[in-house]
Amino acid sequence: MTSATLPFSALDLAPIVEGGTAADAFRNTLDLAQHAERWGYRRYWLAEHHNIPGIASAATAVVIAHVAGGTSTIRVGAGGIMLPNHSPLVIAEQFGTLESLFPGRIDLGLGRAPGSDRATAHALRRDLASSAEQFPQDVVELRQYFRAPRPGGINAVPGAGLDVPLWILGSSLFGAQLAAALGLPYAFASHFAPDALDQALAVYRSRFQPSEQLERPWAMACVNVVAADSDAEARRLFTSMQQSFVNLRRNVPGPLPPPVESMDGLWSPMEQAGVEHALAESFVGTVDTVTDGLRRFVERTRVDELMINGQIYDHAARLRSFELAAQVRERLAG
């Protein structure tokens, strides 16, 4: 895949900002999705997280319906559903319902992390250890529910016989191996866990087995982009995400904080090193700056698609960042 045809997609964690509410987050999510559709983004994905005060998309399928109902052409999906939290049949029914309502526009990305802590995972009525170990079998079971109905068998209604593309999400070699074995597209979470990116892509491509869904490997990487009309302003906006990661590491997650002029004094040297490592695949600056960085990233990874994450406190600035990122896409094509 050359940069001339490289699709851009959007990841939205439906951020609840300091002073805001989940209702505000959902309004902003739909507004951003409508703009992303006009700016030519291919997909708009939402992620399942639980018991995190700054993320509103816990009921992921419901938010997907909200976004798909307010848009018309962009693909909408889960990036992803944390399958250990659910029975495969329930997910097949949910996404069969979405595909029935919005045919040809629904994606189902699957992860094996719980998207929560152990206490929350227990509250979700699933055993964390055994559910994670069961992930490959659950993916296979889920895929069966989208095949043709089986007389006398257990069928997803709706769901059976519908074309809902499955993706495997991952941040390690495990997901890459599973996606390759099942012949599914693979999305790597380099926006917060970049370490195994290059090795995982190599494993996925070398071991890929064609399937009914996919003839050849299709790899997507998610990166952070915070774009603005000046490098200094982009760096200032990026401090919201940096503060949020510091809070996560301190085990005090909260709403997305407003940006600050400097992170000095807000993190220890160890925290700074850890956050900067986790956010290494972040591209922050003007269109020129982000274009240069993403061009190097695409040349290195040879990904087939890029997914853009941007946790920005001010909604207008967030819209502007995704608009500028679309300009980056056109620059790469040029």
XYZ file of C-alpha atoms in Angstrom:
334
model
C 0.000 0.000 0.000
C 1.516 3.316 -1.046
C 0.760 6.613 0.627
C -1.068 7.627 -2.578
C -4.023 5.482 -1.522
C -3.545 5.388 2.245
C -6.933 5.678 4.002
C -7.266 7.617 7.248
C -9.775 6.587 9.919
C -10.719 8.070 13.294
C -10.711 6.595 16.794
C -12.915 8.336 19.353
C -12.835 7.582 23.081
C -15.832 9.916 23.565
C -13.859 11.999 26.072
C -15.630 13.486 29.079
C -13.722 16.680 29.788
C -13.356 18.465 33.110
C -16.537 20.454 33.632
C -18.388 18.395 31.006
C -20.806 15.474 31.039
C -21.299 12.233 29.126
C -24.164 13.934 27.269
C -21.721 16.608 26.100
C -19.301 13.895 25.022
C -21.933 12.156 22.901
C -22.930 15.409 21.184
C -19.288 16.111 20.414
C -18.753 12.559 19.176
C -21.559 12.838 16.650
C -20.382 16.267 15.528
C -16.834 15.019 15.001
C -18.116 11.952 13.115
C -20.187 14.129 10.792
C -17.155 16.309 10.093
C -14.915 13.247 9.631
C -17.349 11.925 7.042
C -17.136 15.194 5.094
C -13.336 15.215 5.377
C -13.050 11.768 3.803
C -12.200 9.539 6.762
C -12.958 5.889 5.997
C -14.005 4.632 9.454
C -15.096 6.044 12.779
C -14.448 3.666 15.656
C -15.390 3.811 19.326
C -13.735 1.911 22.148
C -15.100 -0.071 25.080
C -13.805 1.076 28.479
C -15.465 0.734 31.868
C -15.220 2.657 35.132
C -12.996 5.356 33.595
C -14.402 8.828 34.384
C -12.991 10.404 31.224
C -14.398 7.935 28.665
C -18.113 7.847 27.828
C -18.240 4.933 25.348
C -18.789 2.044 27.793
C -22.023 0.994 26.041
C -20.130 0.867 22.783
C -22.806 -0.626 20.528
C -25.294 2.025 21.670
C -22.875 4.852 20.847
C -22.130 3.254 17.470
C -25.864 3.359 16.716
C -25.936 7.039 17.737
C -23.078 7.846 15.343
C -24.255 5.670 12.463
C -27.755 7.167 12.711
C -26.330 10.671 12.349
C -24.041 9.895 9.403
C -24.639 8.329 6.020
C -21.503 6.956 4.350
C -18.625 6.592 6.826
C -18.089 3.125 8.271
C -18.770 3.029 12.015
C -17.536 0.384 14.377
C -15.870 -0.812 17.532
C -12.199 -0.288 18.137
C -12.905 -2.363 19.960
C -15.296 -4.602 21.811
C -13.445 -6.314 24.663
C -14.734 -9.812 24.049
C -13.787 -11.284 27.473
C -16.501 -9.031 28.944
C -19.280 -10.596 26.857
C -20.758 -13.767 25.480
C -20.092 -14.045 21.729
C -23.803 -14.575 21.049
C -24.762 -11.238 22.637
C -22.133 -9.398 20.578
C -23.330 -11.138 17.408
C -26.886 -10.015 18.175
C -25.802 -6.443 18.916
C -23.733 -6.069 15.767
C -26.242 -8.012 13.699
C -28.772 -5.412 14.821
C -26.410 -2.580 13.866
C -25.709 -4.137 10.456
C -29.451 -4.567 9.882
C -30.044 -0.896 10.719
C -27.016 0.453 8.826
C -26.183 -2.140 6.139
C -22.671 -2.157 4.751
C -21.316 0.341 7.291
C -20.518 -1.621 10.479
C -17.108 -2.912 11.632
C -16.435 -5.122 14.648
C -12.963 -4.838 16.137
C -12.203 -7.309 18.932
C -9.742 -7.102 21.803
C -8.884 -9.504 24.592
C -8.060 -6.905 27.267
C -10.882 -6.222 29.729
C -10.884 -2.466 29.204
C -11.075 -2.087 32.978
C -9.477 -3.138 36.250
C -10.004 -6.520 37.923
C -12.756 -5.317 40.240
C -14.661 -3.828 37.322
C -14.137 -6.982 35.269
C -15.665 -8.945 38.124
C -18.623 -6.541 38.175
C -19.099 -7.285 34.475
C -19.850 -10.906 35.504
C -16.887 -12.458 33.705
C -13.870 -14.273 35.106
C -10.928 -12.237 33.849
C -8.256 -14.932 33.614
C -10.306 -17.675 31.982
C -12.113 -15.235 29.663
C -8.844 -13.847 28.280
C -7.517 -17.363 27.724
C -10.745 -18.213 25.914
C -10.411 -15.280 23.500
C -9.400 -17.234 20.353
C -12.249 -19.712 20.822
C -14.672 -16.847 21.468
C -13.626 -15.146 18.222
C -14.216 -18.369 16.286
C -17.600 -18.819 17.984
C -18.555 -15.226 17.200
C -17.630 -15.642 13.554
C -19.858 -18.738 13.367
C -22.863 -16.673 14.460
C -22.511 -14.509 11.335
C -22.582 -17.503 9.004
C -25.797 -18.817 7.442
C -28.512 -19.851 9.934
C -28.311 -23.435 11.164
C -31.636 -25.250 11.466
C -32.021 -26.534 14.990
C -28.873 -24.706 16.121
C -28.298 -21.537 18.098
C -28.541 -18.562 15.771
C -27.957 -14.856 16.240
C -31.189 -13.087 15.333
C -30.351 -10.727 13.783
C -26.799 -11.580 12.820
C -26.849 -14.929 11.038
C -25.985 -14.524 7.367
C -24.916 -10.889 7.688
C -21.595 -9.465 6.537
C -20.026 -7.839 9.594
C -16.251 -7.582 9.063
C -14.256 -8.731 12.085
C -10.928 -7.169 13.052
C -8.411 -8.306 15.641
C -7.002 -5.527 17.799
C -3.755 -5.909 19.648
C -0.639 -4.436 21.187
C 1.466 -7.623 21.275
C 2.387 -10.594 19.133
C -0.619 -12.600 20.383
C -3.170 -10.598 18.392
C -0.940 -10.575 15.322
C -0.675 -14.369 15.388
C -4.422 -14.807 15.875
C -5.363 -12.370 13.120
C -2.961 -14.124 10.756
C -4.251 -17.601 11.611
C -7.897 -16.580 11.117
C -7.285 -14.466 8.023
C -8.629 -11.273 9.595
C -7.499 -7.647 9.332
C -5.278 -6.470 12.175
C -5.222 -3.145 14.013
C -2.279 -2.323 16.288
C -2.678 0.023 19.270
C 0.548 1.954 18.786
C -1.137 5.108 20.123
C -0.493 3.878 23.668
C 1.592 0.677 23.390
C 4.149 1.114 20.609
C 6.852 -1.362 21.646
C 5.892 -4.438 19.604
C 4.520 -2.626 16.539
C 7.174 -3.532 13.971
C 7.562 -7.122 15.150
C 3.795 -7.666 15.306
C 3.332 -6.388 11.748
C 6.097 -8.693 10.525
C 4.554 -11.703 12.282
C 1.090 -10.881 10.959
C 2.230 -10.519 7.363
C 4.489 -13.569 7.348
C 1.928 -15.921 8.892
C -1.262 -14.666 7.234
C -3.682 -17.330 5.978
C -6.336 -16.174 3.467
C -9.968 -16.459 4.565
C -13.466 -15.862 3.242
C -13.234 -12.317 4.575
C -9.724 -11.387 3.450
C -7.404 -12.609 0.695
C -4.240 -10.798 1.801
C -3.017 -9.115 4.995
C -4.515 -5.741 5.873
C -2.773 -3.935 8.713
C -3.848 -0.726 10.382
C -1.940 1.186 13.052
C -3.469 3.738 15.406
C -1.392 6.821 16.233
C -2.007 10.047 18.109
C -2.281 13.234 16.079
C -2.646 16.668 17.625
C -2.491 19.229 14.849
C -2.874 22.996 15.083
C -1.927 26.126 13.191
C 1.365 26.375 15.111
C 3.694 23.826 16.640
C 3.506 25.617 19.985
C -0.298 25.486 20.081
C -0.314 21.787 19.151
C 2.157 21.012 21.930
C -0.045 22.924 24.376
C -3.142 20.961 23.321
C -1.197 17.707 23.667
C -0.675 18.351 27.391
C -4.267 17.242 28.052
C -3.405 13.741 26.871
C -0.113 13.796 28.761
C -1.849 14.789 31.999
C -4.442 12.071 31.471
C -1.728 9.422 31.119
C -0.007 10.661 34.268
C -3.299 10.300 36.143
C -3.757 6.765 34.803
C -0.281 5.806 35.991
C -1.104 7.202 39.419
C -4.315 5.131 39.407
C -6.456 8.267 39.705
C -8.152 8.462 36.294
C -10.450 11.394 35.783
C -12.061 13.576 33.128
C -9.794 14.897 30.380
C -8.035 17.968 31.865
C -7.614 21.308 30.110
C -4.233 21.977 28.497
C -1.438 23.763 30.313
C 1.429 25.885 29.055
C 4.023 23.496 30.461
C 4.137 20.063 32.076
C 6.980 21.195 34.314
C 6.161 20.303 37.898
C 3.167 18.165 36.895
C 5.099 14.924 36.498
C 8.177 13.329 37.988
C 11.128 12.434 35.738
C 10.090 8.777 35.936
C 6.492 9.613 35.035
C 7.648 11.799 32.182
C 9.813 9.023 30.768
C 6.989 6.497 31.045
C 4.372 8.727 29.429
C 6.656 9.849 26.632
C 7.496 6.200 25.917
C 3.818 5.175 25.835
C 2.975 8.125 23.573
C 6.023 7.734 21.329
C 3.865 7.328 18.206
C 2.340 10.799 18.576
C 2.555 13.424 15.859
C 2.124 16.912 17.244
C 2.393 20.176 15.325
C 1.427 21.946 12.131
C 0.412 20.204 8.910
C 4.047 20.332 7.778
C 5.348 18.839 11.034
C 2.747 16.070 11.178
C 3.179 15.263 7.486
C 6.917 14.762 7.911
C 6.412 12.507 10.922
C 3.629 10.404 9.434
C 5.502 9.996 6.155
C 8.391 8.417 8.039
C 5.984 6.262 10.059
C 4.198 4.973 6.947
C 7.458 4.292 5.117
C 8.729 2.326 8.119
C 5.607 0.293 8.852
C 4.049 -0.009 5.370
C 0.595 -0.027 6.989
C -2.448 -0.262 4.746
C -4.462 2.216 6.816
C -3.886 4.792 9.542
C -6.253 5.393 12.447
C -6.032 8.770 14.122
C -6.646 9.304 17.832
C -6.776 12.809 19.274
C -7.781 13.447 22.880
C -8.164 17.230 22.907
C -9.965 19.198 25.603
C -11.548 21.931 23.478
C -14.017 20.565 20.935
C -13.334 23.254 18.347
C -9.608 22.574 18.591
C -10.278 18.855 18.253
C -12.299 19.428 15.100
C -9.496 21.580 13.722
C -6.933 18.874 14.491
C -8.867 16.220 12.561
C -9.427 18.688 9.709
C -5.691 19.365 9.514
C -4.980 15.625 9.693
C -7.152 15.203 6.585
C -4.912 17.782 4.899
C -1.935 15.651 5.936
C -3.547 12.683 4.178
C -3.756 14.716 0.969
C -0.143 15.841 1.370
C 0.955 12.212 1.705
C -1.015 11.326 -1.411
C 0.732 14.149 -3.258
